[in-house]
């Protein structure tokens, strides 16, 4: 395949790494917007207008019945309920707790009524509206989001009605011609604006219902007084307003148990509004595309409700995990600091014998000279083997031209980093093998500090302290915080728990015997450093952390390079966890990693980062929909906790605190990129995709480690 065709294929594949996470986030955002809308959190309008001039309202309307048919605006008709009928109505529902109780009472006494439902509640609880229709009750519109319509434009009025109808159709498969406006009780209270609203509603084909008595009468007179004074011959029929959601819903259920049987004993019939008026039913069946569109809307609302429930549960889980992890890291980092700085702390007899340093290199001409020179300043006796993995940029030639003592170059065809390391192990002279990357530089004391734990014969591998050398850019500063806080604080925690999951490829040391027992570096995963570390744990060796063994590495300087690196790390870690999943059932000392380390690695490195975006999702949701103050306070609380952890980690690593100034920005921007990378890794893993090794472009900006001295002063420490 030509280079041009490979470039075209890369360009075609590139958008997929952004497309899938973007589609997922867009779908999540859409569901949250849907949820916010049906919960009246998007542009809520809770204003209630004070009644004013009523002179335009006809006298016969003010003094007429509670039902107004203004479908012919020039000839509005006022209607009353017959003397022996009572139309009991319920507003603002359906409510998942109280509406079923109301329906049960009506069914118990074979009574029927009218439920004026909101579209928001209908779409959230469609099964209750369906039950209303099936049990013979009528349903009317009460708008979608319950605003005072006299304050709204005609466009909002149309939207409230059409969406209320759509929710009703999706829930029960019907449309209705009955309507009751929010905040409207009696026709005698109609003012000019509300009268114009009634006529506007009528022109759209709706009959508007008010009421003769409402919940205020229940509280003012008492149910027993109303029952005692009511007789079907002496009085008149009525439309009675109650609430099955909001309002006095608890009083509604209590009152129905007394009101229904008592009024039935007096000869009243509880019926629907259509039957009371001797009119055709208000319901019209909905069929065809309109029905499917309505059902799709209700189904989407149901998904948004369930997703929100899942997200809230996930947020609770991630909150516990994040807080627990921070607390555990701080406590165990403190324990680790007390241990390694204790007066009697020792790994055993000092390790002074020579060691082999392996430097796998593929096209590292920009960095390799700095890397090898830093090793020449080591205060521990070493041999250096540079394994050139088929470089085409003259990497091997650069090393050979340096003509440094005890530095050998081993050439091989391009086979990948694990193969290069295994080749180097085969050429190593000494039992302790140090591994580093071709873009990393060591301090003079790094090798010595790194190998001292091998004084303990059960130590099989040692993790060093990898640090970002190019931290002057914003991305570099963010990665510096991540390395010090995220990686090294984690390693202190895992060190105390004796379940270190990863020896960093930039600075790590292995007992050669341990490597040979587990078969050397494996090519089964893209995270060969995590893979080999888990394998050594399972073979019964200890893996520890040497915090003073510092190595300075060149972190990616562009978003594209950073994405490539972290994508490989995340996916490789998942591969390693899956490969060593049987460590969960390992027995004896070698099973400690499976019992302790594997659950922690899975929780903190895979599950928690996957759920952590929920913190930011709910931050955005809270800022848009409220409560804004509490949302900001909660987010600042999490940020403060992270700041405490970061400050302590910087103190342990003896780093300048000034870099923490960019921590808030890192949490807002950099962390989102890491979320997207992990999400893409999950998608790749779940779809069975494969990810190739990716070589990052290096600049050689990390020239030397702090504290390095000229090579000549250290030559006497080289091994002959």
XYZ file of C-alpha atoms in Angstrom:
720
model
C 0.000 0.000 0.000
C 1.406 3.370 -0.965
C 2.045 6.122 1.561
C -0.655 8.242 -0.083
C -3.284 5.518 0.277
C -2.297 4.942 3.908
C -2.651 8.678 4.560
C -6.102 8.679 2.959
C -7.185 5.730 5.107
C -5.905 7.473 8.240
C -7.885 10.591 7.338
C -11.002 8.490 6.845
C -10.592 6.746 10.196
C -9.683 9.864 12.159
C -13.190 11.274 12.674
C -14.447 8.015 14.247
C -12.433 8.555 17.423
C -14.320 11.800 17.871
C -17.605 10.775 16.258
C -18.658 8.006 18.640
C -17.968 9.905 21.883
C -19.560 12.990 20.332
C -22.691 11.046 19.405
C -22.859 9.587 22.893
C -22.465 12.980 24.548
C -24.974 14.553 22.143
C -27.529 11.845 22.961
C -26.898 12.317 26.674
C -27.282 16.079 26.320
C -30.535 15.631 24.369
C -31.929 13.345 27.060
C -31.026 15.859 29.768
C -32.651 18.658 27.778
C -35.771 16.510 27.427
C -35.745 15.846 31.144
C -35.257 19.525 31.931
C -38.153 20.469 29.666
C -40.697 18.020 31.078
C -39.686 19.051 34.604
C -40.324 22.704 33.732
C -36.664 23.562 34.279
C -36.056 25.080 30.842
C -37.326 28.665 30.740
C -39.725 28.177 33.654
C -42.379 30.863 34.050
C -44.013 30.935 37.473
C -45.524 34.412 37.151
C -49.187 34.852 38.075
C -50.931 37.985 36.856
C -53.153 40.029 39.153
C -56.693 40.392 37.763
C -57.604 43.814 36.387
C -60.327 45.413 34.198
C -63.372 43.167 33.494
C -65.570 45.529 31.449
C -65.099 43.648 28.167
C -66.469 40.392 29.610
C -70.169 39.937 28.772
C -72.518 39.981 31.752
C -74.102 36.670 30.753
C -70.644 35.065 30.940
C -69.883 36.479 34.378
C -73.244 35.345 35.688
C -73.438 32.129 33.663
C -72.336 28.566 34.164
C -68.802 27.234 34.663
C -68.427 25.888 31.097
C -67.807 28.258 28.169
C -68.085 27.099 24.591
C -66.431 29.877 22.558
C -65.728 27.857 19.465
C -67.796 30.526 17.722
C -66.216 33.661 19.234
C -69.145 35.848 18.141
C -71.654 33.615 19.943
C -70.055 32.259 23.123
C -72.294 29.899 25.091
C -72.339 29.513 28.865
C -73.290 26.038 30.145
C -74.304 24.656 33.529
C -74.250 21.176 35.015
C -77.753 19.720 35.694
C -79.091 19.769 39.247
C -78.523 16.109 40.105
C -75.057 15.876 38.570
C -71.650 16.594 40.011
C -68.592 16.759 37.790
C -65.610 16.310 40.024
C -62.382 17.505 38.390
C -58.722 17.093 39.225
C -55.955 19.446 38.150
C -52.181 19.339 37.673
C -51.702 15.559 37.471
C -51.098 12.793 37.038
C -49.087 12.301 40.198
C -47.408 8.882 40.657
C -48.340 8.744 44.366
C -51.724 10.467 44.685
C -53.446 9.893 41.342
C -53.656 6.095 41.813
C -55.257 6.688 45.218
C -57.789 9.081 43.679
C -58.581 6.579 40.928
C -59.007 3.830 43.501
C -61.553 5.931 45.432
C -63.504 6.744 42.265
C -63.526 3.100 41.232
C -64.627 2.014 44.684
C -67.772 4.179 44.505
C -68.377 3.737 40.755
C -67.874 7.452 40.201
C -66.356 9.226 37.216
C -64.676 12.564 36.780
C -62.508 14.755 34.599
C -58.721 14.961 34.926
C -57.161 18.134 33.551
C -53.608 16.906 33.024
C -50.415 18.734 32.157
C -48.329 17.500 29.273
C -45.215 17.319 31.421
C -46.789 15.017 34.006
C -48.603 13.011 31.330
C -45.416 12.280 29.414
C -43.680 11.239 32.637
C -46.513 8.991 33.860
C -48.423 7.857 30.753
C -49.715 4.666 32.362
C -51.886 6.690 34.753
C -53.536 8.654 31.933
C -54.148 5.423 30.076
C -55.837 4.053 33.209
C -58.037 7.163 33.439
C -59.375 6.641 29.918
C -59.799 2.877 30.336
C -61.837 3.361 33.534
C -64.271 5.770 31.845
C -62.979 9.134 33.020
C -62.531 12.107 30.743
C -59.263 13.930 30.230
C -58.775 17.608 29.490
C -55.789 19.793 28.733
C -54.102 21.899 31.405
C -51.151 23.096 29.229
C -47.780 21.388 29.038
C -45.738 23.319 31.609
C -48.486 25.088 33.615
C -47.739 28.781 32.876
C -50.203 31.649 33.263
C -51.318 31.829 29.632
C -52.564 35.406 29.936
C -48.899 36.418 30.144
C -47.766 34.370 27.134
C -47.516 35.071 23.432
C -49.707 33.238 20.923
C -46.750 31.068 19.873
C -46.306 29.830 23.461
C -50.069 29.183 23.680
C -49.990 27.056 20.531
C -46.962 25.155 21.791
C -48.521 24.482 25.196
C -51.693 23.103 23.604
C -50.088 21.063 20.836
C -47.519 19.463 23.117
C -50.170 18.764 25.752
C -52.222 16.999 23.058
C -49.192 15.086 21.827
C -48.423 13.830 25.329
C -52.063 12.783 25.783
C -52.072 10.968 22.438
C -48.846 9.187 23.262
C -50.174 8.085 26.647
C -53.787 7.105 25.860
C -54.156 7.369 22.068
C -56.763 10.147 22.236
C -57.180 13.883 21.738
C -59.509 16.005 23.839
C -61.603 19.128 23.319
C -61.752 20.131 27.011
C -59.408 22.709 28.432
C -58.805 24.432 31.743
C -56.276 27.230 32.054
C -53.844 27.198 34.960
C -54.648 29.605 37.802
C -58.315 29.931 36.716
C -61.124 29.086 39.139
C -64.438 30.882 38.649
C -66.035 32.577 35.624
C -66.959 35.528 37.830
C -63.220 36.271 38.114
C -62.686 36.575 34.369
C -61.026 39.833 33.351
C -60.405 41.249 29.886
C -57.151 39.366 29.225
C -58.526 36.037 30.406
C -61.707 36.560 28.384
C -59.599 37.113 25.263
C -57.723 33.960 26.178
C -60.978 31.984 26.443
C -62.037 33.201 23.010
C -58.616 32.402 21.567
C -58.797 28.906 23.043
C -62.317 28.506 21.654
C -61.181 29.492 18.164
C -58.800 26.522 18.326
C -61.702 24.138 18.949
C -61.657 23.854 22.741
C -64.365 24.145 25.403
C -63.095 25.839 28.557
C -64.175 24.553 31.962
C -64.087 26.526 35.189
C -65.644 25.340 38.456
C -68.393 26.129 40.957
C -66.480 25.188 44.086
C -62.808 24.532 44.721
C -60.311 23.407 47.307
C -60.662 26.679 49.218
C -64.275 25.757 49.974
C -63.139 22.402 51.367
C -60.781 24.144 53.760
C -63.099 27.052 54.591
C -66.412 25.241 55.094
C -65.287 21.712 55.732
C -66.368 18.643 53.811
C -69.097 17.731 56.296
C -70.702 21.200 56.042
C -70.788 21.021 52.237
C -72.330 17.564 52.373
C -74.933 18.634 54.929
C -76.079 21.664 52.917
C -76.238 19.944 49.532
C -79.425 18.418 48.102
C -80.037 17.739 44.410
C -83.444 19.413 44.471
C -82.695 22.487 46.566
C -79.297 23.114 45.095
C -77.771 22.857 41.670
C -75.248 20.676 39.947
C -71.629 21.663 40.231
C -68.146 21.296 38.842
C -65.930 20.640 41.841
C -62.214 21.328 41.613
C -59.738 19.100 43.422
C -56.052 18.371 42.907
C -54.405 15.012 42.365
C -51.008 16.674 41.979
C -49.813 19.769 43.751
C -52.296 21.891 45.683
C -54.179 20.049 48.440
C -53.712 16.549 47.078
C -53.496 14.939 50.521
C -56.832 16.573 51.475
C -58.314 15.392 48.184
C -57.860 11.702 48.971
C -59.124 12.144 52.538
C -62.183 14.135 51.426
C -63.163 11.750 48.632
C -63.709 8.914 51.076
C -66.457 10.913 52.804
C -67.719 13.100 49.965
C -68.421 10.434 47.343
C -70.652 8.057 49.342
C -72.424 10.861 51.224
C -73.381 12.760 48.066
C -74.410 9.562 46.308
C -76.706 8.816 49.225
C -78.306 12.245 48.671
C -79.063 11.318 45.050
C -76.177 12.939 43.198
C -74.439 11.225 40.278
C -70.713 11.712 39.736
C -70.238 11.739 35.989
C -68.062 13.112 33.208
C -68.496 16.587 31.800
C -69.684 15.350 28.394
C -72.403 13.171 29.933
C -73.467 15.920 32.324
C -73.900 18.311 29.393
C -75.506 15.591 27.252
C -72.809 16.186 24.626
C -70.593 13.880 22.530
C -67.474 12.636 24.246
C -64.542 15.011 24.305
C -62.184 12.224 23.277
C -61.151 11.588 19.685
C -59.048 8.588 18.728
C -55.620 9.344 17.286
C -54.262 7.058 14.561
C -51.544 6.837 11.951
C -48.305 8.850 11.923
C -49.641 11.311 14.492
C -50.105 8.477 16.998
C -46.639 7.044 16.394
C -45.073 10.480 16.687
C -46.829 10.994 20.021
C -45.811 7.562 21.303
C -42.228 8.220 20.265
C -42.284 11.456 22.257
C -43.617 9.747 25.384
C -41.113 6.919 24.924
C -38.266 9.430 24.649
C -39.425 11.140 27.840
C -39.452 7.766 29.566
C -35.894 7.119 28.429
C -34.800 10.545 29.656
C -36.405 9.889 33.053
C -34.697 6.502 33.351
C -31.385 7.860 32.155
C -31.571 10.627 34.715
C -32.266 8.077 37.436
C -29.286 6.045 36.282
C -27.128 9.169 36.111
C -28.089 10.210 39.634
C -27.267 6.715 40.871
C -23.992 6.854 38.933
C -23.215 10.263 40.397
C -23.765 8.877 43.886
C -21.455 5.973 43.129
C -18.754 8.143 41.603
C -19.062 10.594 44.490
C -18.405 7.832 46.987
C -15.560 6.437 44.877
C -13.903 9.810 44.285
C -14.152 10.866 47.914
C -13.045 7.438 49.062
C -10.122 7.421 46.679
C -8.974 10.890 47.735
C -9.263 9.965 51.399
C -7.471 6.660 50.884
C -4.696 8.290 48.852
C -4.077 10.975 51.457
C -4.005 8.560 54.377
C -1.829 5.963 52.682
C 0.490 8.577 51.163
C 1.034 9.869 54.699
C 1.723 6.312 55.901
C 4.133 5.799 52.993
C 5.977 9.028 53.769
C 6.363 8.036 57.439
C 7.638 4.611 56.409
C 10.253 5.574 53.831
C 11.522 8.476 55.922
C 11.665 6.546 59.157
C 15.003 6.222 60.887
C 15.069 2.427 60.773
C 13.708 2.013 57.256
C 15.890 -0.147 55.026
C 15.396 -2.499 52.117
C 18.261 -4.636 53.331
C 21.933 -4.626 52.413
C 22.835 -1.796 49.998
C 22.804 -2.840 46.349
C 26.151 -1.887 44.809
C 26.612 -4.438 42.027
C 26.339 -3.259 38.422
C 23.012 -3.263 36.606
C 21.923 -3.252 32.967
C 19.967 -0.303 31.584
C 17.838 -1.060 28.520
C 16.856 1.778 26.173
C 14.428 0.647 23.432
C 14.501 3.196 20.633
C 12.543 3.685 17.437
C 13.269 6.863 15.464
C 14.505 8.743 18.538
C 17.203 10.867 16.915
C 15.883 14.018 18.619
C 16.201 12.537 22.113
C 18.574 9.596 22.162
C 21.781 11.576 22.700
C 20.339 13.351 25.756
C 19.077 10.046 27.115
C 22.431 8.281 26.845
C 24.381 11.264 28.194
C 22.170 11.376 31.270
C 23.011 7.736 31.934
C 26.719 8.514 31.731
C 26.272 10.764 34.776
C 24.893 7.913 36.887
C 26.525 7.422 40.299
C 25.785 3.665 40.132
C 27.779 1.240 37.956
C 25.823 0.385 34.816
C 25.990 -0.989 31.337
C 23.742 0.583 28.727
C 22.129 -1.342 25.876
C 20.314 0.698 23.233
C 18.023 -1.569 21.235
C 17.373 0.061 17.866
C 13.986 -1.241 16.706
C 14.408 -0.728 12.982
C 14.822 3.060 13.132
C 15.108 4.836 9.801
C 16.300 8.186 11.141
C 19.834 7.184 12.151
C 19.149 6.662 15.866
C 21.676 3.808 16.126
C 24.308 5.783 14.191
C 23.989 8.703 16.638
C 24.635 6.435 19.646
C 27.538 4.646 17.997
C 29.120 7.942 17.015
C 29.154 9.028 20.663
C 31.706 6.238 21.416
C 30.803 6.093 25.088
C 32.186 3.365 27.344
C 29.873 0.503 28.295
C 27.225 1.611 25.801
C 26.227 -1.012 23.270
C 23.822 -0.808 20.346
C 21.754 -3.849 19.421
C 19.938 -3.598 16.085
C 16.795 -5.491 15.106
C 14.082 -5.284 12.494
C 11.077 -3.250 13.573
C 9.154 -5.556 15.906
C 7.731 -3.316 18.626
C 8.783 -2.276 22.096
C 8.136 -5.607 23.900
C 10.313 -7.468 21.381
C 13.037 -4.840 21.725
C 13.031 -5.164 25.515
C 13.135 -8.974 25.340
C 16.063 -8.706 22.929
C 17.804 -6.396 25.366
C 17.169 -8.765 28.279
C 18.835 -11.497 26.273
C 21.969 -9.336 25.880
C 22.027 -8.115 29.490
C 25.007 -9.110 31.635
C 23.540 -8.439 35.059
C 20.704 -9.749 37.182
C 19.019 -6.383 37.718
C 17.593 -4.784 34.584
C 16.532 -1.138 34.444
C 14.158 -0.104 31.659
C 13.563 3.408 30.356
C 12.203 5.134 27.245
C 14.294 6.638 24.503
C 12.943 10.138 25.236
C 13.702 10.078 28.989
C 16.638 11.399 30.975
C 17.785 10.182 34.395
C 19.223 12.116 37.306
C 22.643 10.958 38.508
C 21.080 9.177 41.490
C 18.121 7.645 39.647
C 19.601 4.189 38.992
C 21.029 3.915 42.513
C 17.721 4.864 44.129
C 15.810 2.588 41.768
C 17.763 -0.596 42.555
C 18.082 -0.314 46.353
C 14.766 -2.139 47.023
C 16.321 -5.269 45.477
C 18.161 -5.633 48.773
C 14.948 -7.408 49.766
C 15.116 -10.791 47.998
C 11.337 -10.977 47.486
C 11.204 -7.727 45.505
C 10.763 -8.547 41.825
C 10.204 -5.080 40.351
C 10.496 -1.408 41.309
C 8.554 1.579 39.975
C 10.361 4.889 39.671
C 9.075 8.441 39.816
C 8.320 9.644 36.268
C 8.132 13.414 35.939
C 7.208 15.756 33.098
C 10.222 17.647 31.770
C 8.444 19.928 29.292
C 6.046 21.554 31.743
C 6.330 25.134 30.511
C 3.355 24.895 28.141
C -0.226 24.776 29.390
C -0.697 21.149 28.309
C 2.652 20.307 29.891
C 1.642 21.961 33.168
C -1.622 20.007 33.223
C 0.245 16.749 32.629
C 2.719 17.712 35.343
C -0.177 17.973 37.802
C -1.523 14.646 36.554
C 1.842 12.886 36.960
C 2.512 14.229 40.456
C -1.023 13.947 41.803
C -2.583 11.163 39.793
C 0.266 8.761 39.120
C 2.753 9.198 41.942
C 0.228 9.696 44.730
C -1.505 6.576 43.429
C 1.775 4.662 43.484
C 2.344 5.558 47.123
C -1.133 4.231 47.926
C -0.603 1.017 45.988
C 2.852 0.612 47.516
C 1.411 0.599 51.043
C -1.316 -1.823 49.947
C 1.335 -4.007 48.211
C -0.519 -4.101 44.906
C 1.365 -1.738 42.560
C -0.426 -2.117 39.191
C 2.109 -0.561 36.799
C 5.860 -0.116 36.508
C 6.134 2.999 34.307
C 7.928 2.388 31.047
C 9.940 5.574 31.559
C 11.636 4.375 34.761
C 11.392 0.872 36.177
C 13.664 -1.934 37.310
C 13.189 -5.704 37.308
C 14.923 -8.695 38.732
C 15.954 -10.697 35.702
C 14.869 -13.923 37.377
C 11.369 -12.530 37.812
C 11.210 -11.531 34.151
C 12.308 -14.955 32.979
C 9.809 -16.741 35.260
C 6.849 -14.895 33.686
C 8.113 -15.221 30.128
C 9.495 -11.733 29.631
C 7.678 -8.787 28.099
C 4.439 -9.778 26.401
C 2.968 -8.446 23.168
C -0.561 -9.486 24.177
C -1.523 -5.968 25.239
C -0.646 -2.392 24.328
C 0.264 -1.654 27.961
C 3.215 -3.987 28.272
C 4.328 -2.243 31.470
C 1.006 -2.925 33.225
C 0.888 -6.450 31.798
C 4.347 -7.403 33.082
C 3.681 -5.836 36.481
C 0.502 -7.862 36.971
C 2.290 -11.018 35.830
C 5.092 -10.471 38.362
C 2.551 -9.951 41.142
C 0.824 -13.200 40.222
C 4.159 -15.034 40.332
C 4.474 -14.096 44.016
C 6.998 -11.232 43.847
C 6.730 -7.882 45.614
C 6.475 -4.742 43.488
C 7.434 -1.493 45.255
C 7.824 2.230 44.608
C 11.069 4.228 44.830
C 9.950 7.848 45.000
C 13.476 9.289 44.806
C 14.273 7.467 41.555
C 13.271 10.370 39.334
C 13.151 10.311 35.559
C 12.296 13.240 33.318
C 10.246 12.409 30.268
C 8.910 14.395 27.349
C 5.133 14.487 27.540
C 3.039 15.026 24.384
C 2.804 18.688 23.444
C -0.276 18.631 21.217
C -3.829 17.410 21.775
C -3.473 14.915 18.923
C -0.337 13.362 20.397
C -1.819 13.339 23.875
C -4.942 11.620 22.556
C -2.865 8.937 20.838
C -0.785 8.239 23.931
C -3.663 8.094 26.417
C -5.838 6.111 24.047
C -3.150 3.439 23.931
C -2.667 3.540 27.696
C -6.389 3.265 28.456
C -7.036 0.512 25.971
C -3.888 -1.354 27.002
C -4.880 -1.180 30.668
C -8.262 -2.676 29.828
C -6.527 -5.446 27.902
C -4.202 -6.167 30.828
C -7.087 -6.265 33.311
C -8.968 -8.688 31.074
C -5.879 -10.828 30.506
C -5.225 -11.159 34.238
C -8.870 -11.388 35.311
C -8.236 -14.807 36.827
C -6.011 -13.158 39.415
C -9.284 -12.584 41.296
C -9.291 -16.293 42.195
C -5.543 -16.742 42.741
C -4.711 -18.317 46.093
C -1.932 -17.721 48.584
C 0.473 -14.738 48.662
C 0.380 -14.407 44.880
C -3.359 -13.821 45.111
C -3.056 -10.573 47.051
C -2.970 -8.536 43.864
C -6.190 -10.188 42.679
C -7.918 -9.696 46.020
C -6.835 -6.083 46.560
C -5.122 -4.650 43.512
C -7.371 -5.817 40.696
C -10.596 -4.452 42.266
C -8.880 -1.129 43.028
C -7.365 -0.850 39.555
C -10.700 -1.674 37.929
C -12.551 0.837 40.098
C -10.050 3.700 40.061
C -8.534 3.360 36.587
C -11.510 2.198 34.515
C -14.904 2.568 36.235
C -14.404 5.816 38.175
C -12.900 7.758 35.225
C -15.777 6.516 33.073
C -18.355 7.783 35.586
C -16.452 10.906 36.626
C -17.863 13.009 33.745
C -21.179 12.880 35.594
C -19.752 15.471 37.983
C -19.276 17.878 35.104
C -22.551 16.896 33.427
C -24.500 17.756 36.556
C -22.388 20.876 37.022
C -23.512 22.086 33.597
C -27.073 20.934 34.219
C -27.178 22.699 37.578
C -25.749 25.911 36.152
C -28.394 25.970 33.420
C -31.412 24.689 35.325
C -30.506 25.317 38.966
C -30.039 25.386 41.831
C -27.031 27.305 40.569
C -25.625 28.339 43.950
C -25.665 24.852 45.438
C -24.238 23.394 42.232
C -21.285 25.784 42.216
C -20.699 25.195 45.925
C -20.650 21.418 45.434
C -18.259 21.654 42.492
C -15.953 24.002 44.389
C -16.002 21.546 47.276
C -14.786 18.747 45.010
C -12.181 21.089 43.522
C -10.993 22.040 47.012
C -10.572 18.391 47.930
C -8.596 17.803 44.745
C -6.505 20.865 45.532
C -5.653 19.490 48.984
C -4.607 16.159 47.481
C -2.577 17.892 44.774
C -0.850 20.200 47.266
C 0.116 17.255 49.469
C 1.398 15.315 46.458
C 3.467 18.319 45.350
C 4.866 18.617 48.851
C 5.882 14.953 48.883
C 7.534 15.324 45.468
C 9.164 18.617 46.499
C 7.577 20.427 43.563
C 6.700 24.115 43.261
C 3.098 24.847 44.153
C 2.833 27.545 41.483
C 1.809 24.958 38.887
C -1.391 24.323 40.845
C -2.706 27.689 39.668
C -3.866 25.929 36.516
C -5.666 23.145 38.440
C -9.207 24.607 38.014
C -8.658 25.013 34.288
C -7.273 21.495 34.105
C -10.445 20.161 35.706
C -12.614 22.033 33.209
C -10.703 21.308 29.990
C -7.952 18.700 30.245
C -10.072 16.246 32.202
C -12.775 16.304 29.538
C -10.259 15.109 26.959
C -9.284 12.221 29.229
C -12.975 11.303 29.555
C -13.352 11.201 25.786
C -10.232 9.059 25.450
C -11.504 6.547 27.993
C -14.934 6.468 26.381
C -13.337 5.781 23.008
C -11.264 3.002 24.610
C -14.420 1.428 25.999
C -16.071 1.616 22.596
C -13.033 0.015 20.972
C -12.994 -2.761 23.574
C -16.729 -3.462 23.389
C -16.758 -3.523 19.590
C -13.733 -5.808 19.427
C -11.576 -3.202 17.684
C -7.818 -3.341 17.478
C -5.433 -0.512 18.227
C -1.937 -0.352 16.766
C 1.214 0.916 18.404
C 1.556 4.638 17.817
C 4.850 6.496 17.762
C 4.721 10.021 19.178
C 6.739 12.793 17.585
C 9.512 13.911 19.953
C 11.341 17.228 19.981
C 14.213 16.573 22.384
C 13.147 19.480 24.560
C 14.117 17.584 27.738
C 17.877 17.948 27.503
C 19.160 16.990 30.943
C 17.824 16.142 34.359
C 18.207 18.621 37.223
C 21.383 17.931 39.128
C 23.228 16.259 36.247
C 26.992 16.735 36.139
C 29.447 16.513 33.267
C 30.042 13.066 31.885
C 33.786 13.096 32.636
C 33.208 13.187 36.390
C 31.183 9.996 36.261
C 33.326 7.948 33.878
C 35.113 6.314 36.770
C 31.805 4.738 37.833
C 31.320 2.963 34.484
C 31.706 -0.769 34.430
C 34.727 -2.079 32.589
